[in-house]
Short mmCIF file of C-alpha atoms in Angstrom, two decimals:
data_model
loop_
_atom_site.label_atom_id
_atom_site.label_comp_id
_atom_site.label_asym_id
_atom_site.label_seq_id
_atom_site.Cartn_x
_atom_site.Cartn_y
_atom_site.Cartn_z
CA MET A 201 132.56 69.38 63.09
CA SER A 202 134.31 70.80 60.04
CA GLU A 203 137.54 72.80 59.92
CA SER A 204 135.43 75.87 59.08
CA ASP A 205 133.70 75.60 62.46
CA PRO A 206 136.64 76.17 64.86
CA GLN A 207 136.04 76.03 68.59
CA PRO A 208 138.52 76.32 71.47
CA SER A 209 140.07 73.02 72.44
CA PRO A 210 138.84 71.28 75.59
CA SER A 211 142.49 70.60 76.43
CA ILE A 212 143.13 74.28 77.18
CA PRO A 213 144.41 74.71 80.77
CA PRO A 214 141.69 75.39 83.35
CA ILE A 215 140.50 78.68 84.80
CA HIS A 216 142.08 79.59 88.17
CA SER A 217 141.65 76.58 90.48
CA SER A 218 139.00 74.94 88.30
CA PRO A 219 139.54 71.20 87.88
CA THR A 220 137.62 71.33 84.58
CA PRO A 221 138.91 72.51 81.18
CA SER A 222 138.07 75.98 79.94
CA VAL A 223 137.74 77.98 76.73
CA LEU A 224 139.52 81.24 75.98
CA LEU A 225 137.13 84.14 75.33
CA ASN A 226 137.93 87.05 73.05
CA THR A 227 138.37 89.20 76.19
CA GLY A 228 141.36 87.10 77.26
CA ALA A 229 139.37 85.56 80.13
CA ARG A 230 138.76 81.85 80.49
CA MET A 231 135.33 80.29 80.90
CA PRO A 232 134.91 76.71 82.15
CA LEU A 233 133.56 74.23 79.64
CA LEU A 234 131.20 72.95 82.34
CA GLY A 235 128.79 75.12 84.31
CA LEU A 236 125.72 74.60 86.44
CA GLY A 237 122.53 75.93 84.92
CA THR A 238 120.04 77.27 87.46
CA TYR A 239 116.88 77.68 85.39
CA ARG A 240 113.88 76.67 87.54
CA LEU A 241 116.06 76.32 90.64
CA ARG A 242 114.14 78.36 93.21
CA GLY A 243 114.49 78.98 96.91
CA PRO A 244 117.60 79.41 99.08
CA ASP A 245 117.73 75.81 100.28
CA ASP A 246 117.58 74.22 96.82
CA ILE A 247 120.14 76.67 95.45
CA LEU A 248 122.46 76.10 98.42
CA GLN A 249 122.28 72.32 98.02
CA ALA A 250 122.89 72.46 94.26
CA VAL A 251 125.81 74.90 94.47
CA ASP A 252 127.41 72.90 97.30
CA ALA A 253 127.17 69.69 95.27
CA ALA A 254 128.50 71.43 92.17
CA LEU A 255 131.51 72.96 93.94
CA SER A 256 132.26 69.59 95.57
CA THR A 257 132.44 67.89 92.17
CA GLY A 258 134.51 70.49 90.32
CA TYR A 259 132.03 72.94 88.82
CA ARG A 260 133.38 76.49 88.81
CA SER A 261 130.82 78.18 86.56
CA PHE A 262 127.24 79.13 87.45
CA ASP A 263 124.62 80.46 85.07
CA THR A 264 121.64 82.53 86.23
CA ALA A 265 119.37 85.25 84.79
CA SER A 266 117.05 88.00 85.87
CA VAL A 267 114.03 86.01 84.72
CA TYR A 268 115.09 82.98 86.81
CA GLN A 269 114.40 85.04 89.95
CA ASN A 270 117.24 83.36 91.82
CA GLU A 271 120.16 85.78 91.51
CA ALA A 272 119.99 86.78 95.19
CA ASP A 273 119.88 83.15 96.33
CA LEU A 274 122.84 82.25 94.11
CA GLY A 275 124.85 85.18 95.44
CA ARG A 276 124.08 84.17 99.03
CA ALA A 277 125.02 80.54 98.35
CA LEU A 278 128.38 81.55 96.89
CA ARG A 279 129.16 83.82 99.86
CA LEU A 280 128.45 80.94 102.24
CA LEU A 281 130.06 78.12 100.27
CA LEU A 282 133.19 79.52 98.63
CA PRO A 283 135.08 79.69 101.98
CA LYS A 284 133.90 76.17 102.84
CA HIS A 285 135.51 74.85 99.66
CA GLY A 286 138.67 76.95 100.06
CA LEU A 287 137.75 79.13 97.10
CA SER A 288 137.54 82.86 96.40
CA ARG A 289 135.44 84.98 94.05
CA ALA A 290 138.19 84.79 91.42
CA ASP A 291 137.85 81.00 91.33
CA VAL A 292 134.31 81.02 89.94
CA PHE A 293 132.76 82.29 86.71
CA ILE A 294 129.31 83.86 87.07
CA THR A 295 126.93 84.47 84.16
CA SER A 296 123.67 86.40 84.32
CA LYS A 297 121.32 87.86 81.75
CA LEU A 298 119.27 90.95 81.01
CA GLY A 299 115.55 90.16 81.06
CA PRO A 300 113.26 91.06 78.12
CA LYS A 301 111.34 93.48 80.35
CA ASP A 302 114.53 95.57 80.69
CA GLN A 303 115.41 95.54 77.00
CA GLY A 304 116.15 99.05 75.70
CA SER A 305 115.80 102.09 77.96
CA ARG A 306 115.86 100.02 81.17
CA ALA A 307 118.98 98.01 80.31
CA ARG A 308 121.28 99.89 82.69
CA GLU A 309 118.81 99.48 85.53
CA GLY A 310 118.47 95.78 84.78
CA ALA A 311 122.21 95.11 84.67
CA LEU A 312 122.90 97.02 87.88
CA ARG A 313 120.02 95.20 89.57
CA SER A 314 121.65 91.86 88.70
CA LEU A 315 124.91 93.05 90.26
CA GLU A 316 123.07 94.18 93.38
CA LEU A 317 121.05 90.97 93.76
CA LEU A 318 124.11 88.78 93.25
CA ASP A 319 125.99 91.09 95.64
CA LEU A 320 129.02 91.07 93.36
CA ASP A 321 131.46 93.78 92.32
CA TYR A 322 131.47 92.34 88.82
CA ILE A 323 129.78 89.70 86.70
CA ASP A 324 132.07 87.55 84.57
CA LEU A 325 129.61 87.32 81.67
CA TYR A 326 126.40 89.26 81.11
CA LEU A 327 124.11 88.38 78.22
CA ILE A 328 121.08 89.90 76.52
CA HIS A 329 118.73 87.01 77.20
CA TRP A 330 116.34 87.40 74.27
CA PRO A 331 116.30 89.47 71.04
CA GLY A 332 112.77 90.74 71.69
CA THR A 333 111.19 93.05 74.24
CA GLN A 334 108.54 92.06 76.75
CA GLY A 335 105.23 93.66 75.80
CA LEU A 336 106.07 94.04 72.10
CA GLY A 337 104.98 91.71 69.31
CA VAL A 338 107.66 89.58 67.72
CA GLY A 339 107.40 91.57 64.49
CA ASP A 340 107.55 94.99 66.14
CA LYS A 341 110.22 97.16 64.50
CA ARG A 342 111.17 98.55 67.91
CA ASN A 343 112.79 95.23 68.82
CA PRO A 344 116.00 95.90 66.81
CA GLU A 345 116.21 99.42 68.25
CA ASN A 346 115.78 98.18 71.80
CA ARG A 347 118.39 95.46 71.61
CA ALA A 348 120.84 97.90 69.99
CA GLN A 349 120.24 100.28 72.89
CA SER A 350 120.76 97.42 75.36
CA TRP A 351 124.02 96.45 73.70
CA ALA A 352 125.32 100.02 73.88
CA VAL A 353 124.63 100.02 77.63
CA LEU A 354 126.42 96.68 78.08
CA GLU A 355 129.40 98.01 76.12
CA GLU A 356 129.55 101.03 78.43
CA LEU A 357 129.39 98.94 81.62
CA HIS A 358 131.98 96.57 80.16
CA ALA A 359 134.35 99.49 79.57
CA GLN A 360 134.01 101.09 83.02
CA GLY A 361 137.13 100.83 85.20
CA GLN A 362 137.86 97.17 85.93
CA GLY A 363 134.56 96.43 84.21
CA LYS A 364 131.34 95.72 86.06
CA LEU A 365 130.63 93.30 83.25
CA ARG A 366 133.91 91.54 82.46
CA ALA A 367 132.52 90.00 79.26
CA ILE A 368 129.28 90.63 77.39
CA GLY A 369 127.30 88.55 74.95
CA VAL A 370 123.88 87.46 73.77
CA SER A 371 121.52 84.51 74.04
CA ASN A 372 118.85 83.13 71.71
CA TYR A 373 120.01 85.24 68.76
CA THR A 374 119.54 83.90 65.23
CA PRO A 375 122.22 84.24 62.54
CA GLY A 376 120.33 87.32 61.32
CA HIS A 377 120.31 88.93 64.77
CA MET A 378 124.01 88.15 65.16
CA LYS A 379 124.96 89.65 61.80
CA GLU A 380 122.99 92.79 62.65
CA LEU A 381 124.82 93.11 65.98
CA LEU A 382 128.25 92.41 64.53
CA GLU A 383 127.78 95.08 61.85
CA GLY A 384 127.06 97.84 64.36
CA CYS A 385 128.81 96.96 67.63
CA CYS A 386 131.94 98.49 69.09
CA VAL A 387 132.62 95.41 71.24
CA THR A 388 132.32 92.00 69.63
CA PRO A 389 130.19 89.65 71.76
CA ALA A 390 132.30 87.24 73.77
CA VAL A 391 129.64 84.53 73.88
CA LEU A 392 126.51 83.39 72.10
CA GLN A 393 124.41 81.04 74.24
CA VAL A 394 121.77 79.04 72.37
CA GLU A 395 119.97 75.70 72.38
CA PHE A 396 122.33 73.01 71.11
CA HIS A 397 122.13 69.22 71.06
CA PRO A 398 122.36 66.43 68.45
CA ARG A 399 118.92 67.25 67.02
CA LEU A 400 119.84 70.95 66.71
CA SER A 401 123.51 71.24 65.78
CA GLN A 402 123.35 74.90 64.66
CA GLY A 403 125.88 74.59 61.85
CA GLU A 404 125.37 78.07 60.37
CA MET A 405 125.58 79.74 63.76
CA ARG A 406 128.68 77.82 64.81
CA HIS A 407 130.41 78.76 61.57
CA LEU A 408 129.54 82.44 62.07
CA CYS A 409 130.78 82.39 65.67
CA GLY A 410 133.99 80.67 64.63
CA GLU A 411 134.65 83.30 61.95
CA LYS A 412 134.04 86.22 64.32
CA GLY A 413 135.79 84.89 67.42
CA VAL A 414 132.58 84.46 69.43
CA CYS A 415 132.39 81.51 71.82
CA PHE A 416 129.42 79.29 70.98
CA GLN A 417 127.87 78.02 74.24
CA ALA A 418 125.11 75.43 74.64
CA TYR A 419 122.05 75.34 76.79
CA SER A 420 119.45 72.54 76.85
CA SER A 421 122.08 69.97 75.91
CA LEU A 422 119.67 67.21 76.90
CA GLY A 423 116.80 68.56 74.78
CA THR A 424 114.84 69.44 77.96
CA GLY A 425 115.16 65.75 78.84
CA SER A 426 113.60 64.51 75.60
CA LEU A 427 116.88 63.03 74.32
CA LEU A 428 117.60 60.99 77.44
CA GLN A 429 115.44 58.11 76.17
CA ASP A 430 116.35 58.37 72.50
CA PRO A 431 117.18 54.82 71.30
CA LEU A 432 120.46 55.82 69.62
CA VAL A 433 121.67 57.82 72.64
CA VAL A 434 120.69 54.94 74.94
CA GLN A 435 122.56 52.44 72.76
CA ILE A 436 125.73 54.55 72.72
CA ALA A 437 125.56 55.17 76.47
CA GLN A 438 125.21 51.45 77.19
CA GLY A 439 128.28 50.74 75.08
CA TYR A 440 130.40 53.00 77.31
CA GLY A 441 128.68 52.20 80.61
CA LEU A 442 127.62 55.84 80.94
CA THR A 443 124.39 57.75 81.47
CA THR A 444 122.68 59.20 78.42
CA ALA A 445 123.19 62.67 79.91
CA GLN A 446 126.95 62.09 80.06
CA VAL A 447 126.99 61.05 76.38
CA LEU A 448 125.03 64.13 75.30
CA LEU A 449 127.20 66.48 77.34
CA ARG A 450 130.41 64.82 76.16
CA TRP A 451 129.26 65.17 72.53
CA ALA A 452 129.27 68.94 73.05
CA VAL A 453 132.42 69.42 75.14
CA GLN A 454 134.40 67.09 72.87
CA GLN A 455 133.75 69.74 70.19
CA GLY A 456 134.88 72.52 72.54
CA VAL A 457 131.31 73.72 73.17
CA PRO A 458 130.67 74.79 76.79
CA VAL A 459 127.60 73.25 78.45
CA LEU A 460 125.27 74.20 81.32
CA PRO A 461 123.45 71.11 82.60
CA LYS A 462 120.90 71.89 85.28
CA SER A 463 119.76 69.76 88.19
CA SER A 464 118.89 70.13 91.85
CA HIS A 465 119.94 66.57 92.71
CA PRO A 466 123.51 66.17 94.06
CA THR A 467 123.96 62.71 92.53
CA ARG A 468 122.89 63.90 89.09
CA ILE A 469 125.02 67.03 89.37
CA ALA A 470 128.04 64.84 90.10
CA GLU A 471 127.25 62.47 87.21
CA ASN A 472 126.81 65.36 84.77
CA GLY A 473 130.20 66.72 85.86
CA ARG A 474 132.04 63.53 84.95
CA VAL A 475 132.47 64.21 81.23
CA PHE A 476 136.22 64.85 80.97
CA ASP A 477 137.66 61.40 81.73
CA PHE A 478 136.50 59.63 78.57
CA GLU A 479 136.12 60.28 74.83
CA LEU A 480 133.44 59.25 72.37
CA ALA A 481 134.72 57.40 69.33
CA ALA A 482 134.63 59.30 66.04
CA GLU A 483 131.92 57.03 64.66
CA ASP A 484 129.71 57.69 67.70
CA MET A 485 130.23 61.43 67.36
CA GLU A 486 129.14 61.12 63.73
CA ARG A 487 126.10 59.02 64.61
CA LEU A 488 124.98 61.66 67.10
CA GLU A 489 125.65 64.44 64.59
CA GLY A 490 123.47 62.54 62.14
CA MET A 491 120.46 63.06 64.41
CA ASP A 492 120.34 66.75 63.42
CA CYS A 493 116.88 67.68 62.15
CA GLY A 494 116.49 71.28 63.36
CA GLN A 495 114.36 70.23 66.33
CA LYS A 496 113.88 72.97 68.95
CA TYR A 497 112.63 72.08 72.41
CA CYS A 498 112.89 75.60 73.85
CA TRP A 499 112.06 79.08 72.62
CA ASP A 500 112.13 79.94 68.92
CA PRO A 501 113.54 83.43 68.24
CA SER A 502 113.31 83.12 64.46
CA GLN A 503 110.22 85.34 64.19
CA VAL A 504 111.60 88.19 66.31
CA ALA A 505 112.23 91.23 64.09
#
């Protein structure tokens, strides 16, 4: 990572009672470097088990979304489990996202629905999940208008009283989408959440975020699992006596990039959380960086107008 791509240091003191390091957002709030992703986690029992395991092993950040259809189950799990672990609402950082079906005129309804389903007075971070609108073609010129309307709604909810949305941001935006937003917004996004791993190191986007004070956050750090068997990653992991997932997650957090590994298995959740008690050597960081080839394993927003 070059000096022109600054990211908050992973040595920054932790959020509230979080045992994991955190990054400082442009709102003044802190967001843990490690969070539990909940994509494809469905059903109250699976959510309860995953959240319990995560809280037990130091996770204090949880990432959901309207399209995941698990906001209500996550909210219920937190109500049940926070007292068990001696924690309060202020000790956890909750992220949710506006679904593409609510982009534009339904943005307020979508955001308030997330608050209601989570049964929270506020959401720590609320993102526009996708630059497009459900039901419109990727090239439809209404897409920029709709996401601008959504952002204006998020800005309004962010400004209300104590703030129903304590921080706002975007996900899956390209550099072009980000520049468009930054030129017209009143509130600079706190976070950009995008796919990020050694095969997709997002240099241009990280540089833009660093210049504008936007936290660059990773999802799909394991390349949807495809990188877990990569020969180079396996070789590096064996050299440290670690799992390949731990190496991939450490590669990100060692650069100050927050990660959101997802799993429903308590053992794997615990393993993925153990990424702050070791460092990768500079040469191994460089070898992983050298894997960059622009490979996307998830959604490609580059064609969205």
